[in-house]
Amino acid sequence: MSWTYATLLALVAVLVALSLSPEADSAAVPSSKGSVKEPPGSMKRIFMKEADAATFFRKRSRRASKSQDEINAEQRQILAADERMREFNEEKRTRQENFAEEEDDEQNEKSRESTEQWREFHYDGMHPPQEYNRQSI
């Protein structure tokens, strides 16, 4: 029995606190329908009157053609996106080409060094180095 009494007491305390708080008055629905307040400041720009909204949607239906300004703005956005994509792909291609060129240079250097080492190891000193000892055909 004591837990039901404690729960009931807590519920009544919450209701009293909510009814006395100033936020409860601002969240309440006004009882008088005759007086409609204008929204303050920036809210005027967000909400429009019902008649204006109806004409807006009537004027711009799903099949309505776009104005030239809208078409131009969309084209500018598409062209800017294409340019960004082109620059990105160009930078990517340049990085890949530089990487491939560096890898090729490293491989050529390694093969040249190994060839020189092989020639030095196999040179017996009796004959000139092999590159000068070629037979003429």
Coordinates of C-alpha atoms in Angstrom, one line a residue:
M1 CA 0.0 0.0 0.0
S2 CA 2.9 2.4 0.7
W3 CA 4.3 2.2 -2.8
T4 CA 0.9 3.2 -4.3
Y5 CA 0.7 6.1 -1.9
A6 CA 4.3 7.2 -2.8
T7 CA 3.5 7.0 -6.6
L8 CA 0.3 9.0 -6.2
L9 CA 2.1 11.6 -4.2
A10 CA 4.9 11.9 -6.8
L11 CA 2.3 12.2 -9.6
V12 CA 0.4 15.0 -7.8
A13 CA 3.7 16.8 -7.2
V14 CA 4.6 16.7 -10.9
L15 CA 1.2 18.0 -11.9
V16 CA 1.4 20.9 -9.5
A17 CA 4.9 21.7 -10.7
L18 CA 3.8 21.7 -14.3
S19 CA 0.8 23.8 -13.8
L20 CA 2.8 26.5 -12.0
S21 CA 5.7 26.6 -14.5
P22 CA 5.7 29.5 -17.1
E23 CA 6.5 27.0 -19.9
A24 CA 3.2 25.4 -19.4
D25 CA 1.4 28.6 -20.3
S26 CA 3.4 29.1 -23.5
A27 CA 2.8 25.5 -24.6
A28 CA -1.0 25.6 -24.0
V29 CA -3.4 26.0 -26.8
P30 CA -5.2 29.4 -26.7
S31 CA -8.9 29.1 -26.0
S32 CA -10.0 32.1 -28.0
K33 CA -9.9 31.5 -31.8
G34 CA -10.7 35.1 -32.8
S35 CA -7.3 36.6 -31.9
V36 CA -4.4 35.3 -34.1
K37 CA -1.0 36.6 -33.1
E38 CA 1.6 37.5 -35.7
P39 CA 4.7 35.4 -35.3
P40 CA 7.7 37.4 -34.0
G41 CA 10.8 38.3 -36.0
S42 CA 12.3 35.7 -38.2
M43 CA 9.3 33.4 -37.9
K44 CA 7.4 35.8 -40.3
R45 CA 9.8 34.7 -43.0
I46 CA 9.3 31.0 -42.4
F47 CA 5.5 30.8 -42.3
M48 CA 3.2 32.3 -44.8
K49 CA -0.5 32.8 -44.9
E50 CA -2.7 30.0 -46.2
A51 CA -3.8 31.9 -49.3
D52 CA -0.2 32.7 -50.3
A53 CA 0.7 29.0 -49.8
A54 CA -2.2 27.8 -51.9
T55 CA -1.3 30.2 -54.8
F56 CA 2.4 29.1 -54.5
F57 CA 1.5 25.4 -54.9
R58 CA -1.1 26.1 -57.6
K59 CA 1.4 28.2 -59.5
R60 CA 4.2 25.6 -59.2
S61 CA 2.7 22.2 -59.7
R62 CA 4.7 19.1 -60.4
R63 CA 4.5 19.5 -64.2
A64 CA 5.1 23.2 -64.2
S65 CA 8.1 24.4 -66.2
K66 CA 10.9 26.0 -64.3
S67 CA 11.8 29.6 -64.6
Q68 CA 15.0 30.5 -66.6
D69 CA 16.7 31.6 -63.4
E70 CA 16.1 28.2 -61.8
I71 CA 17.4 26.4 -64.9
N72 CA 20.5 28.6 -65.0
A73 CA 21.2 28.0 -61.3
E74 CA 20.9 24.3 -61.8
Q75 CA 23.2 24.4 -64.8
R76 CA 25.8 26.4 -62.8
Q77 CA 25.7 23.8 -60.0
I78 CA 26.1 20.9 -62.5
L79 CA 29.0 22.7 -64.2
A80 CA 30.7 23.4 -60.9
A81 CA 30.3 19.8 -59.8
D82 CA 31.7 18.6 -63.2
E83 CA 34.7 20.9 -62.8
R84 CA 35.4 19.6 -59.3
M85 CA 35.2 16.0 -60.5
R86 CA 37.4 16.8 -63.4
E87 CA 40.0 18.4 -61.2
F88 CA 39.9 15.5 -58.7
N89 CA 40.3 12.9 -61.5
E90 CA 43.2 14.9 -63.0
E91 CA 45.0 15.1 -59.6
K92 CA 44.4 11.4 -59.1
R93 CA 45.8 10.5 -62.5
T94 CA 48.8 12.7 -61.9
R95 CA 49.5 11.0 -58.6
Q96 CA 49.2 7.6 -60.2
E97 CA 51.5 8.6 -63.1
N98 CA 54.1 10.0 -60.7
F99 CA 54.0 6.8 -58.6
A100 CA 54.4 4.6 -61.6
E101 CA 57.3 6.6 -62.9
E102 CA 59.1 6.5 -59.6
E103 CA 58.5 2.7 -59.4
D104 CA 59.9 2.3 -62.9
D105 CA 62.9 4.4 -62.1
E106 CA 63.6 2.4 -58.9
Q107 CA 63.3 -0.9 -60.9
N108 CA 65.6 0.3 -63.6
E109 CA 68.1 1.4 -61.0
K110 CA 68.0 -1.9 -59.2
S111 CA 68.4 -3.9 -62.4
R112 CA 71.3 -1.6 -63.5
E113 CA 73.0 -2.1 -60.1
S114 CA 72.5 -5.9 -60.2
T115 CA 73.9 -6.0 -63.8
E116 CA 77.0 -4.0 -62.7
Q117 CA 77.5 -6.3 -59.7
W118 CA 77.3 -9.4 -61.9
R119 CA 79.8 -7.9 -64.4
E120 CA 82.2 -7.0 -61.7
F121 CA 81.9 -10.4 -60.1
H122 CA 82.4 -12.3 -63.4
Y123 CA 85.2 -10.1 -64.8
D124 CA 88.4 -12.1 -64.8
G125 CA 90.7 -9.2 -65.8
M126 CA 92.0 -11.1 -68.8
H127 CA 89.6 -9.7 -71.4
P128 CA 88.1 -6.3 -71.6
P129 CA 84.6 -5.9 -70.1
Q130 CA 81.9 -7.6 -72.0
E131 CA 80.3 -4.5 -73.4
Y132 CA 83.5 -3.7 -75.3
N133 CA 84.1 -7.3 -76.3
R134 CA 81.2 -7.7 -78.7
Q135 CA 81.7 -9.4 -82.0
S136 CA 80.8 -7.3 -84.9
I137 CA 78.4 -8.9 -87.2

